[in-house]
Structure formats: C-alpha cells, structure tokens
Amino acid sequence: MSSSRPSFVIAIDGPAASGKGTLSRRLAQHYGFAHLDTGALYRATGRDMLAAGLDPRDSTAATAAAARVDPATFDDPRLRDEAVGQAASIVAAHAGVRAALLDLQRRFAASPPGGLDGAVLDGRDIGTVVCPDALVKFFVTASAEVRAHRRVLELQARGLPADEAAIRADLIARDARDSERAEAPLKPAENAILLDTSALDADAVFAAAQGIVDQKLFEATA
Ligand code: DC
C-alpha cells in the first residue's frame, strides 16, 4: 500500500469448480490486485496429512499441519488431485484448522503482497468470515452437472483419467460437507452478488463481475 487508504478487497465464494478461481485470477489481473486462492491453504493441509500417513479427521494433527502450511508449495500440481480436494474438505471442518489459517488470509487482504492496492480472495467463507467488510462480494455457483464437466476437462488437460459420474458424486459430497459444517459453512454473505455461471463462459462471467466492481470502486474513490 502506498497510502493509508485501506486495501480494496474482492471476496469470491462458491462451491468447487463453480468458476470462482478463473474469475478471481482475471479480476486480480485486470485491477492489478493480489490474488489468494484460499482453497490452496486447506488443500496443502490435506496434502501434507496424506503424505505423512495421517487421517484428515484427526483435528489435533490437522491443526498442527495447518499451522505449518507453506505458501511456497502452492504451485504443487498434487494440490489439484481429487483425493487432496476431499482431504481438504475434511480438514476444513475443524475449528482449529480454520483458526490457524485465518490470520494469514486477513493479513493478505489488509496488506496485499507487493504493496498492491487491493486483493481478491476466493474460497468458501471469505465474504462471511475472513473479510466481512470487503468492498464487493460475489457468490459464484453453477449446476453440479456443469461443474463436474468442467472438472473433467481440467483433469483431461492434465492428461489424467476422469470418470464424470464419480467426479459429480464427489463434488456433491464435498458441497454437502462444506455447506453443512458448523464452522464457517459455505453460504452466500447477506450482501453477496450471486453469479450463476452454468450457462455463461468465462468472458461473460468476467464482464458481469467487472461492471459491478467498477461501480463499487467508483463509489469508494469518488
Ligand atoms: O476451492 P477448493 O476446491 O480448492 O477448496 C478445497 C476445500 O477447502 C473445500 O472443499 C473446502 C475448503 N475450503 C474452505 O473450507 N474454506 C475456504 N475459504 C476455501 C476452501
């Protein structure tokens, strides 16, 4: 931050494979803001537990793993594995894990790396818990069929096998776990703007969001 102006924060929540990651990256690039994929924090925790032979349901071990998570490892392609996604969803239900990861996310939002003027954070509880005062909040959804198909295309692009029916069932199970947990469940913030991407391509989603962010930035800086 070059001045005392608070960072502009864009909060993007939604279920797995809803298109929120693509939208977040594009908004961050367009506005010159930093981007944090907060799912990577939970995925890295899940990955590290599986690698150590630990059970993601063990809340004490999961909390310790979350406290040791290293953002330098977020490029690891294994973070995108389905097994790691499921483990991430299990560790994410532990209050200790969420508490261990909260500060890092709030610091990123308040003081984006590189002194940038704003930050885009995407996840499940950004608008509700991590950044309740965000300048703008989006809740990005799409049907389970569309999301499963997108995940299949992603896996195929990585040269990995993809069973669409199994992926759809996994997504639905993960949505249920993420939405029904007691701690910071997946749900739209009261003042979130809903974007259903089922019938929209990435350009149309970006255009819709950009119009809204432009207006909010105009109001905030007027
Ligand atoms: O967005 P993703 O699929 O990479 O997230 C993986 C899991 O991490 C997701 O199933 C739930 C959890 N998660 C969370 O609980 N809170 C967040 N802010 C981000 C992710």
mmCIF file of C-alpha atoms and ligand atoms in Angstrom:
data_model
loop_
_atom_site.group_PDB
_atom_site.id
_atom_site.type_symbol
_atom_site.label_atom_id
_atom_site.label_comp_id
_atom_site.label_asym_id
_atom_site.label_seq_id
_atom_site.Cartn_x
_atom_site.Cartn_y
_atom_site.Cartn_z
ATOM 1 C CA MET A 1 0.000 0.000 0.000
ATOM 2 C CA SER A 2 1.410 3.319 -0.991
ATOM 3 C CA SER A 3 -1.004 5.366 1.145
ATOM 4 C CA SER A 4 -3.145 4.975 4.245
ATOM 5 C CA ARG A 5 -6.133 4.034 2.067
ATOM 6 C CA PRO A 6 -7.408 0.596 3.095
ATOM 7 C CA SER A 7 -6.878 -2.189 0.618
ATOM 8 C CA PHE A 8 -9.721 -2.847 -1.843
ATOM 9 C CA VAL A 9 -10.929 -6.368 -1.153
ATOM 10 C CA ILE A 10 -12.956 -8.511 -3.539
ATOM 11 C CA ALA A 11 -14.411 -11.595 -1.822
ATOM 12 C CA ILE A 12 -15.418 -14.520 -4.024
ATOM 13 C CA ASP A 13 -17.091 -17.602 -2.566
ATOM 14 C CA GLY A 14 -18.736 -20.612 -4.106
ATOM 15 C CA PRO A 15 -18.702 -24.392 -4.395
ATOM 16 C CA ALA A 16 -15.994 -26.486 -6.055
ATOM 17 C CA ALA A 17 -15.486 -25.918 -9.806
ATOM 18 C CA SER A 18 -18.026 -23.085 -9.939
ATOM 19 C CA GLY A 19 -15.642 -20.865 -11.895
ATOM 20 C CA LYS A 20 -14.634 -18.725 -8.925
ATOM 21 C CA GLY A 21 -10.900 -19.402 -9.369
ATOM 22 C CA THR A 22 -10.887 -18.305 -13.001
ATOM 23 C CA LEU A 23 -12.937 -15.219 -12.184
ATOM 24 C CA SER A 24 -10.666 -14.331 -9.251
ATOM 25 C CA ARG A 25 -7.480 -14.604 -11.301
ATOM 26 C CA ARG A 26 -8.943 -12.487 -14.088
ATOM 27 C CA LEU A 27 -10.212 -9.782 -11.740
ATOM 28 C CA ALA A 28 -6.866 -9.661 -9.939
ATOM 29 C CA GLN A 29 -5.008 -9.330 -13.223
ATOM 30 C CA HIS A 30 -7.391 -6.683 -14.564
ATOM 31 C CA TYR A 31 -7.255 -4.440 -11.483
ATOM 32 C CA GLY A 32 -3.605 -5.114 -10.595
ATOM 33 C CA PHE A 33 -4.617 -6.698 -7.302
ATOM 34 C CA ALA A 34 -3.038 -9.653 -5.497
ATOM 35 C CA HIS A 35 -4.882 -12.982 -5.594
ATOM 36 C CA LEU A 36 -5.160 -15.600 -2.858
ATOM 37 C CA ASP A 37 -6.745 -18.964 -3.636
ATOM 38 C CA THR A 38 -7.640 -19.806 -0.034
ATOM 39 C CA GLY A 39 -8.607 -23.361 -1.015
ATOM 40 C CA ALA A 40 -4.877 -23.938 -1.543
ATOM 41 C CA LEU A 41 -4.333 -23.465 2.206
ATOM 42 C CA TYR A 42 -6.788 -26.250 3.021
ATOM 43 C CA ARG A 43 -5.550 -28.383 0.134
ATOM 44 C CA ALA A 44 -1.927 -28.036 1.294
ATOM 45 C CA THR A 45 -3.003 -29.049 4.792
ATOM 46 C CA GLY A 46 -4.816 -32.101 3.375
ATOM 47 C CA ARG A 47 -1.913 -32.991 1.083
ATOM 48 C CA ASP A 48 0.626 -32.787 3.910
ATOM 49 C CA MET A 49 -1.520 -35.014 6.122
ATOM 50 C CA LEU A 50 -1.998 -37.656 3.435
ATOM 51 C CA ALA A 51 1.745 -37.577 2.661
ATOM 52 C CA ALA A 52 2.508 -38.150 6.357
ATOM 53 C CA GLY A 53 0.006 -41.031 6.541
ATOM 54 C CA LEU A 54 -2.256 -39.061 8.903
ATOM 55 C CA ASP A 55 -6.055 -39.193 8.993
ATOM 56 C CA PRO A 56 -7.618 -35.833 7.934
ATOM 57 C CA ARG A 57 -10.364 -36.456 10.534
ATOM 58 C CA ASP A 58 -7.761 -36.105 13.319
ATOM 59 C CA SER A 59 -8.356 -32.488 14.367
ATOM 60 C CA THR A 60 -5.223 -32.163 16.523
ATOM 61 C CA ALA A 61 -2.920 -33.411 13.763
ATOM 62 C CA ALA A 62 -4.805 -31.341 11.163
ATOM 63 C CA THR A 63 -4.471 -28.155 13.224
ATOM 64 C CA ALA A 64 -0.716 -28.763 13.589
ATOM 65 C CA ALA A 65 -0.425 -29.373 9.818
ATOM 66 C CA ALA A 66 -2.360 -26.164 9.060
ATOM 67 C CA ALA A 67 -0.051 -24.148 11.303
ATOM 68 C CA ARG A 68 2.940 -25.420 9.278
ATOM 69 C CA VAL A 69 1.458 -24.853 5.805
ATOM 70 C CA ASP A 70 3.983 -23.259 3.462
ATOM 71 C CA PRO A 71 2.562 -20.959 0.735
ATOM 72 C CA ALA A 72 5.749 -21.618 -1.270
ATOM 73 C CA THR A 73 4.333 -25.096 -2.054
ATOM 74 C CA PHE A 74 1.064 -23.883 -3.595
ATOM 75 C CA ASP A 75 2.299 -24.495 -7.160
ATOM 76 C CA ASP A 76 2.469 -28.235 -6.466
ATOM 77 C CA PRO A 77 0.206 -29.923 -9.083
ATOM 78 C CA ARG A 78 -0.769 -32.562 -6.495
ATOM 79 C CA LEU A 79 -2.837 -29.876 -4.761
ATOM 80 C CA ARG A 80 -5.385 -30.317 -7.573
ATOM 81 C CA ASP A 81 -5.802 -34.091 -7.062
ATOM 82 C CA GLU A 82 -9.323 -35.229 -6.198
ATOM 83 C CA ALA A 83 -8.086 -37.108 -3.105
ATOM 84 C CA VAL A 84 -6.418 -33.940 -1.856
ATOM 85 C CA GLY A 85 -9.629 -31.963 -2.513
ATOM 86 C CA GLN A 86 -11.623 -34.394 -0.400
ATOM 87 C CA ALA A 87 -8.983 -34.323 2.365
ATOM 88 C CA ALA A 88 -9.048 -30.501 2.219
ATOM 89 C CA SER A 89 -12.804 -30.506 2.728
ATOM 90 C CA ILE A 90 -12.414 -32.817 5.761
ATOM 91 C CA VAL A 91 -9.640 -30.794 7.443
ATOM 92 C CA ALA A 92 -11.552 -27.575 6.692
ATOM 93 C CA ALA A 93 -14.344 -28.629 9.056
ATOM 94 C CA HIS A 94 -12.003 -28.462 12.112
ATOM 95 C CA ALA A 95 -12.263 -25.183 14.038
ATOM 96 C CA GLY A 96 -8.549 -25.361 14.912
ATOM 97 C CA VAL A 97 -7.557 -25.596 11.258
ATOM 98 C CA ARG A 98 -9.700 -22.599 10.319
ATOM 99 C CA ALA A 99 -8.304 -20.560 13.219
ATOM 100 C CA ALA A 100 -4.731 -21.464 12.232
ATOM 101 C CA LEU A 101 -5.293 -20.195 8.679
ATOM 102 C CA LEU A 102 -7.362 -17.087 9.417
ATOM 103 C CA ASP A 103 -4.621 -14.573 10.210
ATOM 104 C CA LEU A 104 -2.647 -15.309 7.087
ATOM 105 C CA GLN A 105 -5.753 -14.654 4.952
ATOM 106 C CA ARG A 106 -6.681 -11.439 6.750
ATOM 107 C CA ARG A 107 -3.114 -10.133 6.541
ATOM 108 C CA PHE A 108 -3.054 -10.859 2.814
ATOM 109 C CA ALA A 109 -6.296 -8.912 2.358
ATOM 110 C CA ALA A 110 -5.270 -5.945 4.506
ATOM 111 C CA SER A 111 -1.698 -5.671 3.163
ATOM 112 C CA PRO A 112 -1.539 -7.317 -0.252
ATOM 113 C CA PRO A 113 1.954 -8.517 -1.180
ATOM 114 C CA GLY A 114 3.992 -6.199 -3.352
ATOM 115 C CA GLY A 115 2.244 -3.125 -1.958
ATOM 116 C CA LEU A 116 -0.660 -3.603 -4.383
ATOM 117 C CA ASP A 117 -3.821 -1.557 -3.837
ATOM 118 C CA GLY A 118 -6.173 -4.482 -3.431
ATOM 119 C CA ALA A 119 -6.671 -8.197 -3.117
ATOM 120 C CA VAL A 120 -9.006 -10.828 -4.487
ATOM 121 C CA LEU A 121 -9.575 -13.774 -2.164
ATOM 122 C CA ASP A 122 -11.585 -16.794 -3.213
ATOM 123 C CA GLY A 123 -12.904 -19.610 -1.061
ATOM 124 C CA ARG A 124 -15.970 -20.608 0.933
ATOM 125 C CA ASP A 125 -16.130 -18.114 3.832
ATOM 126 C CA ILE A 126 -14.385 -15.004 2.521
ATOM 127 C CA GLY A 127 -17.463 -12.768 2.481
ATOM 128 C CA THR A 128 -18.912 -14.225 5.680
ATOM 129 C CA VAL A 129 -15.890 -14.690 7.986
ATOM 130 C CA VAL A 130 -12.477 -13.747 6.559
ATOM 131 C CA CYS A 131 -13.329 -10.356 5.016
ATOM 132 C CA PRO A 132 -16.851 -9.379 6.087
ATOM 133 C CA ASP A 133 -16.097 -5.740 5.167
ATOM 134 C CA ALA A 134 -14.979 -6.499 1.613
ATOM 135 C CA LEU A 135 -15.724 -3.811 -0.972
ATOM 136 C CA VAL A 136 -17.621 -6.323 -3.077
ATOM 137 C CA LYS A 137 -18.674 -9.918 -2.529
ATOM 138 C CA PHE A 138 -19.611 -12.456 -5.166
ATOM 139 C CA PHE A 139 -21.148 -15.879 -4.666
ATOM 140 C CA VAL A 140 -20.390 -17.934 -7.774
ATOM 141 C CA THR A 141 -22.457 -21.044 -8.478
ATOM 142 C CA ALA A 142 -23.176 -23.489 -11.305
ATOM 143 C CA SER A 143 -25.132 -26.726 -11.535
ATOM 144 C CA ALA A 144 -23.430 -29.924 -10.362
ATOM 145 C CA GLU A 145 -23.508 -31.234 -13.958
ATOM 146 C CA VAL A 146 -21.718 -28.205 -15.360
ATOM 147 C CA ARG A 147 -19.167 -28.216 -12.550
ATOM 148 C CA ALA A 148 -18.433 -31.923 -12.952
ATOM 149 C CA HIS A 149 -17.940 -31.437 -16.675
ATOM 150 C CA ARG A 150 -15.522 -28.555 -16.080
ATOM 151 C CA ARG A 151 -13.526 -30.690 -13.639
ATOM 152 C CA VAL A 152 -13.351 -33.496 -16.237
ATOM 153 C CA LEU A 153 -11.951 -31.065 -18.816
ATOM 154 C CA GLU A 154 -9.380 -29.800 -16.289
ATOM 155 C CA LEU A 155 -8.231 -33.340 -15.472
ATOM 156 C CA GLN A 156 -8.081 -34.306 -19.144
ATOM 157 C CA ALA A 157 -5.993 -31.210 -19.854
ATOM 158 C CA ARG A 158 -3.522 -32.553 -17.289
ATOM 159 C CA GLY A 159 -3.526 -35.943 -19.040
ATOM 160 C CA LEU A 160 -5.328 -37.596 -16.118
ATOM 161 C CA PRO A 161 -8.216 -40.078 -16.323
ATOM 162 C CA ALA A 162 -11.644 -38.644 -15.453
ATOM 163 C CA ASP A 163 -14.846 -40.520 -14.641
ATOM 164 C CA GLU A 164 -17.552 -37.857 -14.878
ATOM 165 C CA ALA A 165 -20.159 -39.690 -12.777
ATOM 166 C CA ALA A 166 -17.657 -40.323 -9.970
ATOM 167 C CA ILE A 167 -16.458 -36.721 -10.095
ATOM 168 C CA ARG A 168 -20.033 -35.443 -9.916
ATOM 169 C CA ALA A 169 -20.734 -37.636 -6.880
ATOM 170 C CA ASP A 170 -17.519 -36.399 -5.197
ATOM 171 C CA LEU A 171 -18.441 -32.756 -5.866
ATOM 172 C CA ILE A 172 -21.883 -33.233 -4.372
ATOM 173 C CA ALA A 173 -20.391 -34.931 -1.299
ATOM 174 C CA ARG A 174 -17.881 -32.111 -0.902
ATOM 175 C CA ASP A 175 -20.570 -29.413 -1.310
ATOM 176 C CA ALA A 176 -22.655 -31.112 1.378
ATOM 177 C CA ARG A 177 -19.703 -31.335 3.790
ATOM 178 C CA ASP A 178 -18.666 -27.719 3.122
ATOM 179 C CA SER A 179 -22.225 -26.364 3.484
ATOM 180 C CA GLU A 180 -23.346 -28.394 6.477
ATOM 181 C CA ARG A 181 -20.322 -27.997 8.758
ATOM 182 C CA ALA A 182 -20.714 -25.914 11.915
ATOM 183 C CA GLU A 183 -17.593 -23.789 11.350
ATOM 184 C CA ALA A 184 -17.779 -21.131 8.619
ATOM 185 C CA PRO A 185 -20.046 -23.130 6.284
ATOM 186 C CA LEU A 186 -20.246 -22.407 2.588
ATOM 187 C CA LYS A 187 -23.056 -19.882 2.123
ATOM 188 C CA PRO A 188 -23.545 -16.527 0.450
ATOM 189 C CA ALA A 189 -22.886 -13.459 2.597
ATOM 190 C CA GLU A 190 -26.021 -11.390 3.098
ATOM 191 C CA ASN A 191 -24.814 -8.709 0.713
ATOM 192 C CA ALA A 192 -23.157 -11.037 -1.821
ATOM 193 C CA ILE A 193 -23.995 -10.748 -5.503
ATOM 194 C CA LEU A 194 -24.980 -14.116 -6.971
ATOM 195 C CA LEU A 195 -23.382 -15.147 -10.265
ATOM 196 C CA ASP A 196 -24.726 -18.386 -11.764
ATOM 197 C CA THR A 197 -22.134 -19.446 -14.329
ATOM 198 C CA SER A 198 -23.983 -22.568 -15.588
ATOM 199 C CA ALA A 199 -24.814 -21.004 -18.937
ATOM 200 C CA LEU A 200 -22.007 -18.434 -19.118
ATOM 201 C CA ASP A 201 -18.468 -18.715 -20.433
ATOM 202 C CA ALA A 202 -15.513 -17.224 -18.556
ATOM 203 C CA ASP A 203 -15.607 -13.994 -20.589
ATOM 204 C CA ALA A 204 -19.288 -13.370 -19.809
ATOM 205 C CA VAL A 205 -18.758 -14.052 -16.095
ATOM 206 C CA PHE A 206 -15.800 -11.693 -16.045
ATOM 207 C CA ALA A 207 -17.731 -8.942 -17.883
ATOM 208 C CA ALA A 208 -20.634 -9.175 -15.416
ATOM 209 C CA ALA A 209 -18.323 -9.025 -12.409
ATOM 210 C CA GLN A 210 -16.179 -6.250 -13.848
ATOM 211 C CA GLY A 211 -19.178 -3.964 -14.301
ATOM 212 C CA ILE A 212 -20.076 -4.410 -10.637
ATOM 213 C CA VAL A 213 -16.518 -3.944 -9.353
ATOM 214 C CA ASP A 214 -16.026 -0.816 -11.492
ATOM 215 C CA GLN A 215 -19.136 0.707 -9.944
ATOM 216 C CA LYS A 216 -18.038 -0.187 -6.383
ATOM 217 C CA LEU A 217 -14.537 1.211 -6.971
ATOM 218 C CA PHE A 218 -16.032 4.392 -8.413
ATOM 219 C CA GLU A 219 -18.232 4.819 -5.333
ATOM 220 C CA ALA A 220 -15.329 4.046 -2.977
ATOM 221 C CA THR A 221 -12.959 6.561 -4.562
ATOM 222 C CA ALA A 222 -15.455 9.317 -5.505
HETATM 223 O O1 DC B 1 -11.737 -24.196 -3.540
HETATM 224 P P1 DC B 1 -11.112 -25.590 -3.384
HETATM 225 O O2 DC B 1 -11.872 -26.653 -4.097
HETATM 226 O O3 DC B 1 -9.667 -25.588 -3.738
HETATM 227 O O4 DC B 1 -11.198 -25.901 -1.801
HETATM 228 C C1 DC B 1 -10.830 -27.144 -1.250
HETATM 229 C C2 DC B 1 -11.563 -27.356 0.069
HETATM 230 O O5 DC B 1 -11.080 -26.426 1.032
HETATM 231 C C3 DC B 1 -13.059 -27.139 0.017
HETATM 232 O O6 DC B 1 -13.766 -28.348 -0.241
HETATM 233 C C4 DC B 1 -13.412 -26.596 1.378
HETATM 234 C C5 DC B 1 -12.137 -25.962 1.862
HETATM 235 N N1 DC B 1 -12.158 -24.502 1.877
HETATM 236 C C6 DC B 1 -12.759 -23.885 2.954
HETATM 237 O O7 DC B 1 -13.327 -24.557 3.815
HETATM 238 N N2 DC B 1 -12.718 -22.532 3.070
HETATM 239 C C7 DC B 1 -12.139 -21.773 2.133
HETATM 240 N N3 DC B 1 -12.112 -20.440 2.283
HETATM 241 C C8 DC B 1 -11.548 -22.391 0.997
HETATM 242 C C9 DC B 1 -11.586 -23.774 0.891
#
